[in-house]
Amino acid sequence: MRYNASRRGAASLGVPLMIAAFIVIGGFLYWLYLGAENERQLELQEEARIAAERAERDAMGEILNPTAIQMDASPYVGRIISLEDVEVASPLGTQGVWLDMPNGNPFLVSFDEGVKAEGVTLRSGQLATVTGVMTAMSDSVASAWVTTGSISEGDRLAAEFATHYLEATRVRVTGTAPPEGDAGNAGGGN
């Protein structure tokens, strides 16, 4: 007869070790699942951030230098454009503002109902970024502004002078224009 007493302890550990192995493997698979779920959440957040940036860019439209529209804005009619950091020349009733163009001529910006509802007010000398749809000016538009009380009859004459205007859907004050004459004095010392 053979002596099997030394194997008896090893045989009784087989079932608990097998159960422990299944538990370890199950724990490892659960850990992998949690890691994959976290990774999936990070990917979704990144996709949402990219979509929000794309929507912001689309809402901003084409960013133009004011020199592109100062002489003839007709190529941009019907397009969403943005003008960044342009100085406000003066208000036009509650309907909008005139912006200073590089050539010295003013350009008309009309506030849409959403901008008016926000209560945005721009003062002369402020810098603003405006975004909206380029629109051709007509007598009926100016008449509608007078009828609603957004501009006075005197402002109507000035508004009719404009050939185009920007129907602003977004307006943001970005600062104030430097005083004239200070542009060349930076760093001077006498």
PDB file of C-alpha atoms in Angstrom:
ATOM      1  CA  MET A   1       0.000   0.000   0.000  1.00  0.00           C
ATOM      2  CA  ARG A   2       1.103   3.419  -0.798  1.00  0.00           C
ATOM      3  CA  TYR A   3       1.439   6.176   1.645  1.00  0.00           C
ATOM      4  CA  ASN A   4      -0.798   9.184   0.524  1.00  0.00           C
ATOM      5  CA  ALA A   5      -0.893  11.160   3.710  1.00  0.00           C
ATOM      6  CA  SER A   6       1.438  13.875   2.362  1.00  0.00           C
ATOM      7  CA  ARG A   7      -0.971  14.624  -0.519  1.00  0.00           C
ATOM      8  CA  ARG A   8      -4.023  14.920   1.637  1.00  0.00           C
ATOM      9  CA  GLY A   9      -3.446  18.631   2.584  1.00  0.00           C
ATOM     10  CA  ALA A  10      -2.726  19.627  -1.036  1.00  0.00           C
ATOM     11  CA  ALA A  11      -5.906  18.005  -2.278  1.00  0.00           C
ATOM     12  CA  SER A  12      -8.047  19.823   0.214  1.00  0.00           C
ATOM     13  CA  LEU A  13      -6.608  23.217  -0.901  1.00  0.00           C
ATOM     14  CA  GLY A  14      -7.586  22.707  -4.545  1.00  0.00           C
ATOM     15  CA  VAL A  15     -11.203  23.856  -4.230  1.00  0.00           C
ATOM     16  CA  PRO A  16     -10.459  26.989  -2.138  1.00  0.00           C
ATOM     17  CA  LEU A  17      -7.602  27.965  -4.482  1.00  0.00           C
ATOM     18  CA  MET A  18      -9.873  27.517  -7.482  1.00  0.00           C
ATOM     19  CA  ILE A  19     -12.556  29.713  -5.867  1.00  0.00           C
ATOM     20  CA  ALA A  20      -9.913  32.305  -4.947  1.00  0.00           C
ATOM     21  CA  ALA A  21      -8.651  32.274  -8.546  1.00  0.00           C
ATOM     22  CA  PHE A  22     -12.190  32.882  -9.846  1.00  0.00           C
ATOM     23  CA  ILE A  23     -12.638  35.745  -7.381  1.00  0.00           C
ATOM     24  CA  VAL A  24      -9.296  37.311  -8.402  1.00  0.00           C
ATOM     25  CA  ILE A  25     -10.154  36.955 -12.104  1.00  0.00           C
ATOM     26  CA  GLY A  26     -13.642  38.400 -11.488  1.00  0.00           C
ATOM     27  CA  GLY A  27     -12.135  41.320  -9.561  1.00  0.00           C
ATOM     28  CA  PHE A  28      -9.625  41.931 -12.351  1.00  0.00           C
ATOM     29  CA  LEU A  29     -12.367  41.901 -14.998  1.00  0.00           C
ATOM     30  CA  TYR A  30     -14.458  44.304 -12.899  1.00  0.00           C
ATOM     31  CA  TRP A  31     -11.439  46.618 -12.545  1.00  0.00           C
ATOM     32  CA  LEU A  32     -10.972  46.535 -16.333  1.00  0.00           C
ATOM     33  CA  TYR A  33     -14.667  47.306 -16.806  1.00  0.00           C
ATOM     34  CA  LEU A  34     -14.450  50.354 -14.488  1.00  0.00           C
ATOM     35  CA  GLY A  35     -11.352  51.586 -16.308  1.00  0.00           C
ATOM     36  CA  ALA A  36     -13.087  51.210 -19.677  1.00  0.00           C
ATOM     37  CA  GLU A  37     -16.170  53.011 -18.348  1.00  0.00           C
ATOM     38  CA  ASN A  38     -14.025  55.920 -17.109  1.00  0.00           C
ATOM     39  CA  GLU A  39     -12.281  56.043 -20.462  1.00  0.00           C
ATOM     40  CA  ARG A  40     -15.652  56.100 -22.234  1.00  0.00           C
ATOM     41  CA  GLN A  41     -16.811  58.997 -20.034  1.00  0.00           C
ATOM     42  CA  LEU A  42     -13.636  60.951 -20.807  1.00  0.00           C
ATOM     43  CA  GLU A  43     -14.162  60.369 -24.532  1.00  0.00           C
ATOM     44  CA  LEU A  44     -17.764  61.587 -24.293  1.00  0.00           C
ATOM     45  CA  GLN A  45     -16.659  64.708 -22.415  1.00  0.00           C
ATOM     46  CA  GLU A  46     -13.991  65.416 -25.037  1.00  0.00           C
ATOM     47  CA  GLU A  47     -16.511  64.958 -27.861  1.00  0.00           C
ATOM     48  CA  ALA A  48     -18.918  67.328 -26.093  1.00  0.00           C
ATOM     49  CA  ARG A  49     -16.150  69.916 -25.646  1.00  0.00           C
ATOM     50  CA  ILE A  50     -15.196  69.691 -29.327  1.00  0.00           C
ATOM     51  CA  ALA A  51     -18.849  69.987 -30.374  1.00  0.00           C
ATOM     52  CA  ALA A  52     -19.273  73.065 -28.157  1.00  0.00           C
ATOM     53  CA  GLU A  53     -16.155  74.684 -29.644  1.00  0.00           C
ATOM     54  CA  ARG A  54     -17.408  73.917 -33.162  1.00  0.00           C
ATOM     55  CA  ALA A  55     -20.817  75.418 -32.336  1.00  0.00           C
ATOM     56  CA  GLU A  56     -19.093  78.512 -30.913  1.00  0.00           C
ATOM     57  CA  ARG A  57     -17.007  78.906 -34.079  1.00  0.00           C
ATOM     58  CA  ASP A  58     -20.091  78.446 -36.254  1.00  0.00           C
ATOM     59  CA  ALA A  59     -21.982  81.034 -34.209  1.00  0.00           C
ATOM     60  CA  MET A  60     -19.087  83.481 -34.622  1.00  0.00           C
ATOM     61  CA  GLY A  61     -19.222  83.080 -38.378  1.00  0.00           C
ATOM     62  CA  GLU A  62     -16.395  84.444 -40.442  1.00  0.00           C
ATOM     63  CA  ILE A  63     -14.103  86.751 -38.467  1.00  0.00           C
ATOM     64  CA  LEU A  64     -13.313  89.751 -40.649  1.00  0.00           C
ATOM     65  CA  ASN A  65     -10.933  92.635 -40.457  1.00  0.00           C
ATOM     66  CA  PRO A  66     -13.002  95.859 -40.587  1.00  0.00           C
ATOM     67  CA  THR A  67     -11.109  96.903 -43.718  1.00  0.00           C
ATOM     68  CA  ALA A  68     -12.891  94.079 -45.578  1.00  0.00           C
ATOM     69  CA  ILE A  69     -16.275  95.800 -45.243  1.00  0.00           C
ATOM     70  CA  GLN A  70     -15.444  99.484 -44.895  1.00  0.00           C
ATOM     71  CA  MET A  71     -15.742 100.269 -48.622  1.00  0.00           C
ATOM     72  CA  ASP A  72     -18.191  97.588 -49.811  1.00  0.00           C
ATOM     73  CA  ALA A  73     -19.993  95.124 -47.578  1.00  0.00           C
ATOM     74  CA  SER A  74     -22.147  93.681 -50.380  1.00  0.00           C
ATOM     75  CA  PRO A  75     -20.036  90.505 -50.841  1.00  0.00           C
ATOM     76  CA  TYR A  76     -20.942  89.543 -47.267  1.00  0.00           C
ATOM     77  CA  VAL A  77     -24.737  90.083 -47.443  1.00  0.00           C
ATOM     78  CA  GLY A  78     -26.570  87.161 -45.862  1.00  0.00           C
ATOM     79  CA  ARG A  79     -23.429  85.776 -44.211  1.00  0.00           C
ATOM     80  CA  ILE A  80     -22.674  85.567 -40.505  1.00  0.00           C
ATOM     81  CA  ILE A  81     -19.587  87.640 -39.732  1.00  0.00           C
ATOM     82  CA  SER A  82     -17.759  88.899 -36.672  1.00  0.00           C
ATOM     83  CA  LEU A  83     -15.837  92.107 -36.205  1.00  0.00           C
ATOM     84  CA  GLU A  84     -13.476  91.955 -33.242  1.00  0.00           C
ATOM     85  CA  ASP A  85     -12.325  94.828 -31.022  1.00  0.00           C
ATOM     86  CA  VAL A  86     -13.843  97.633 -33.097  1.00  0.00           C
ATOM     87  CA  GLU A  87     -14.284 101.044 -31.480  1.00  0.00           C
ATOM     88  CA  VAL A  88     -17.815 102.321 -30.938  1.00  0.00           C
ATOM     89  CA  ALA A  89     -18.249 105.761 -32.522  1.00  0.00           C
ATOM     90  CA  SER A  90     -21.733 106.565 -31.189  1.00  0.00           C
ATOM     91  CA  PRO A  91     -25.071 104.987 -30.362  1.00  0.00           C
ATOM     92  CA  LEU A  92     -28.035 104.963 -32.766  1.00  0.00           C
ATOM     93  CA  GLY A  93     -31.041 105.308 -30.485  1.00  0.00           C
ATOM     94  CA  THR A  94     -31.715 101.988 -28.787  1.00  0.00           C
ATOM     95  CA  GLN A  95     -31.479 100.163 -32.104  1.00  0.00           C
ATOM     96  CA  GLY A  96     -27.696  99.934 -32.372  1.00  0.00           C
ATOM     97  CA  VAL A  97     -24.396 101.744 -32.720  1.00  0.00           C
ATOM     98  CA  TRP A  98     -22.030 103.176 -35.273  1.00  0.00           C
ATOM     99  CA  LEU A  99     -18.572 101.567 -35.350  1.00  0.00           C
ATOM    100  CA  ASP A 100     -15.401 103.430 -36.347  1.00  0.00           C
ATOM    101  CA  MET A 101     -13.840 101.903 -39.454  1.00  0.00           C
ATOM    102  CA  PRO A 102     -10.141 102.289 -40.266  1.00  0.00           C
ATOM    103  CA  ASN A 103     -10.949 104.707 -43.124  1.00  0.00           C
ATOM    104  CA  GLY A 104     -12.787 107.024 -40.707  1.00  0.00           C
ATOM    105  CA  ASN A 105     -16.295 106.234 -41.954  1.00  0.00           C
ATOM    106  CA  PRO A 106     -18.801 104.798 -39.492  1.00  0.00           C
ATOM    107  CA  PHE A 107     -20.451 101.408 -39.996  1.00  0.00           C
ATOM    108  CA  LEU A 108     -23.937 100.654 -38.678  1.00  0.00           C
ATOM    109  CA  VAL A 109     -24.642  97.781 -36.288  1.00  0.00           C
ATOM    110  CA  SER A 110     -28.282  97.050 -35.436  1.00  0.00           C
ATOM    111  CA  PHE A 111     -29.151  94.982 -32.371  1.00  0.00           C
ATOM    112  CA  ASP A 112     -31.564  92.081 -32.862  1.00  0.00           C
ATOM    113  CA  GLU A 113     -34.311  91.484 -30.294  1.00  0.00           C
ATOM    114  CA  GLY A 114     -32.156  89.026 -28.327  1.00  0.00           C
ATOM    115  CA  VAL A 115     -29.349  91.557 -27.850  1.00  0.00           C
ATOM    116  CA  LYS A 116     -31.870  94.250 -26.896  1.00  0.00           C
ATOM    117  CA  ALA A 117     -33.450  91.866 -24.368  1.00  0.00           C
ATOM    118  CA  GLU A 118     -30.006  91.308 -22.785  1.00  0.00           C
ATOM    119  CA  GLY A 119     -29.826  95.059 -22.175  1.00  0.00           C
ATOM    120  CA  VAL A 120     -26.470  95.483 -23.885  1.00  0.00           C
ATOM    121  CA  THR A 121     -25.420  99.127 -24.019  1.00  0.00           C
ATOM    122  CA  LEU A 122     -22.342 100.395 -25.779  1.00  0.00           C
ATOM    123  CA  ARG A 123     -20.822 103.822 -25.242  1.00  0.00           C
ATOM    124  CA  SER A 124     -18.567 105.844 -27.468  1.00  0.00           C
ATOM    125  CA  GLY A 125     -14.938 104.846 -27.093  1.00  0.00           C
ATOM    126  CA  GLN A 126     -15.600 101.267 -26.017  1.00  0.00           C
ATOM    127  CA  LEU A 127     -14.170  98.372 -27.977  1.00  0.00           C
ATOM    128  CA  ALA A 128     -16.663  95.688 -28.925  1.00  0.00           C
ATOM    129  CA  THR A 129     -16.824  92.386 -30.730  1.00  0.00           C
ATOM    130  CA  VAL A 130     -20.031  92.057 -32.716  1.00  0.00           C
ATOM    131  CA  THR A 131     -21.397  89.037 -34.558  1.00  0.00           C
ATOM    132  CA  GLY A 132     -24.375  88.959 -36.858  1.00  0.00           C
ATOM    133  CA  VAL A 133     -25.767  88.763 -40.359  1.00  0.00           C
ATOM    134  CA  MET A 134     -24.712  91.348 -42.927  1.00  0.00           C
ATOM    135  CA  THR A 135     -27.840  92.978 -44.347  1.00  0.00           C
ATOM    136  CA  ALA A 136     -28.521  95.560 -47.053  1.00  0.00           C
ATOM    137  CA  MET A 137     -30.127  98.761 -45.750  1.00  0.00           C
ATOM    138  CA  SER A 138     -33.488  99.898 -47.107  1.00  0.00           C
ATOM    139  CA  ASP A 139     -35.950 102.719 -46.427  1.00  0.00           C
ATOM    140  CA  SER A 140     -38.453 100.226 -45.041  1.00  0.00           C
ATOM    141  CA  VAL A 141     -35.943  99.026 -42.426  1.00  0.00           C
ATOM    142  CA  ALA A 142     -35.272 102.568 -41.235  1.00  0.00           C
ATOM    143  CA  SER A 143     -39.022 103.284 -41.235  1.00  0.00           C
ATOM    144  CA  ALA A 144     -39.659 100.196 -39.102  1.00  0.00           C
ATOM    145  CA  TRP A 145     -37.047 101.342 -36.591  1.00  0.00           C
ATOM    146  CA  VAL A 146     -38.710 104.773 -36.358  1.00  0.00           C
ATOM    147  CA  THR A 147     -42.163 103.158 -36.039  1.00  0.00           C
ATOM    148  CA  THR A 148     -41.032 100.963 -33.130  1.00  0.00           C
ATOM    149  CA  GLY A 149     -39.397 103.956 -31.443  1.00  0.00           C
ATOM    150  CA  SER A 150     -35.891 102.449 -31.610  1.00  0.00           C
ATOM    151  CA  ILE A 151     -34.556 105.538 -33.386  1.00  0.00           C
ATOM    152  CA  SER A 152     -35.718 109.113 -33.822  1.00  0.00           C
ATOM    153  CA  GLU A 153     -36.569 110.777 -37.111  1.00  0.00           C
ATOM    154  CA  GLY A 154     -33.156 112.506 -37.009  1.00  0.00           C
ATOM    155  CA  ASP A 155     -31.403 109.161 -36.515  1.00  0.00           C
ATOM    156  CA  ARG A 156     -33.385 107.820 -39.461  1.00  0.00           C
ATOM    157  CA  LEU A 157     -31.625 110.258 -41.808  1.00  0.00           C
ATOM    158  CA  ALA A 158     -28.261 109.056 -40.531  1.00  0.00           C
ATOM    159  CA  ALA A 159     -29.298 105.391 -40.767  1.00  0.00           C
ATOM    160  CA  GLU A 160     -30.462 105.803 -44.361  1.00  0.00           C
ATOM    161  CA  PHE A 161     -26.951 106.994 -45.175  1.00  0.00           C
ATOM    162  CA  ALA A 162     -25.712 103.446 -44.551  1.00  0.00           C
ATOM    163  CA  THR A 163     -25.800 101.018 -47.486  1.00  0.00           C
ATOM    164  CA  HIS A 164     -25.406  97.945 -45.262  1.00  0.00           C
ATOM    165  CA  TYR A 165     -25.626  97.115 -41.585  1.00  0.00           C
ATOM    166  CA  LEU A 166     -24.729  94.215 -39.354  1.00  0.00           C
ATOM    167  CA  GLU A 167     -27.799  92.694 -37.632  1.00  0.00           C
ATOM    168  CA  ALA A 168     -25.991  91.798 -34.393  1.00  0.00           C
ATOM    169  CA  THR A 169     -26.969  88.584 -32.633  1.00  0.00           C
ATOM    170  CA  ARG A 170     -24.032  88.745 -30.207  1.00  0.00           C
ATOM    171  CA  VAL A 171     -22.345  91.812 -28.732  1.00  0.00           C
ATOM    172  CA  ARG A 172     -19.502  91.749 -26.241  1.00  0.00           C
ATOM    173  CA  VAL A 173     -17.615  94.723 -24.785  1.00  0.00           C
ATOM    174  CA  THR A 174     -13.895  93.948 -24.949  1.00  0.00           C
ATOM    175  CA  GLY A 175     -12.381  97.105 -23.480  1.00  0.00           C
ATOM    176  CA  THR A 176     -11.905 100.791 -24.128  1.00  0.00           C
ATOM    177  CA  ALA A 177      -9.995 102.426 -26.918  1.00  0.00           C
ATOM    178  CA  PRO A 178      -6.689 104.068 -25.973  1.00  0.00           C
ATOM    179  CA  PRO A 179      -6.805 107.872 -25.967  1.00  0.00           C
ATOM    180  CA  GLU A 180      -5.661 109.460 -29.213  1.00  0.00           C
ATOM    181  CA  GLY A 181      -2.029 110.454 -29.014  1.00  0.00           C
ATOM    182  CA  ASP A 182      -1.148 107.754 -26.435  1.00  0.00           C
ATOM    183  CA  ALA A 183      -0.411 105.164 -29.106  1.00  0.00           C
ATOM    184  CA  GLY A 184       3.061 106.530 -29.811  1.00  0.00           C
ATOM    185  CA  ASN A 185       3.910 107.564 -26.248  1.00  0.00           C
ATOM    186  CA  ALA A 186       4.206 104.123 -24.740  1.00  0.00           C
ATOM    187  CA  GLY A 187       7.537 103.804 -23.017  1.00  0.00           C
ATOM    188  CA  GLY A 188       8.540 107.427 -23.641  1.00  0.00           C
ATOM    189  CA  GLY A 189      10.246 109.246 -20.851  1.00  0.00           C
ATOM    190  CA  ASN A 190      10.548 113.063 -20.969  1.00  0.00           C
TER     191      ASN A 190
END
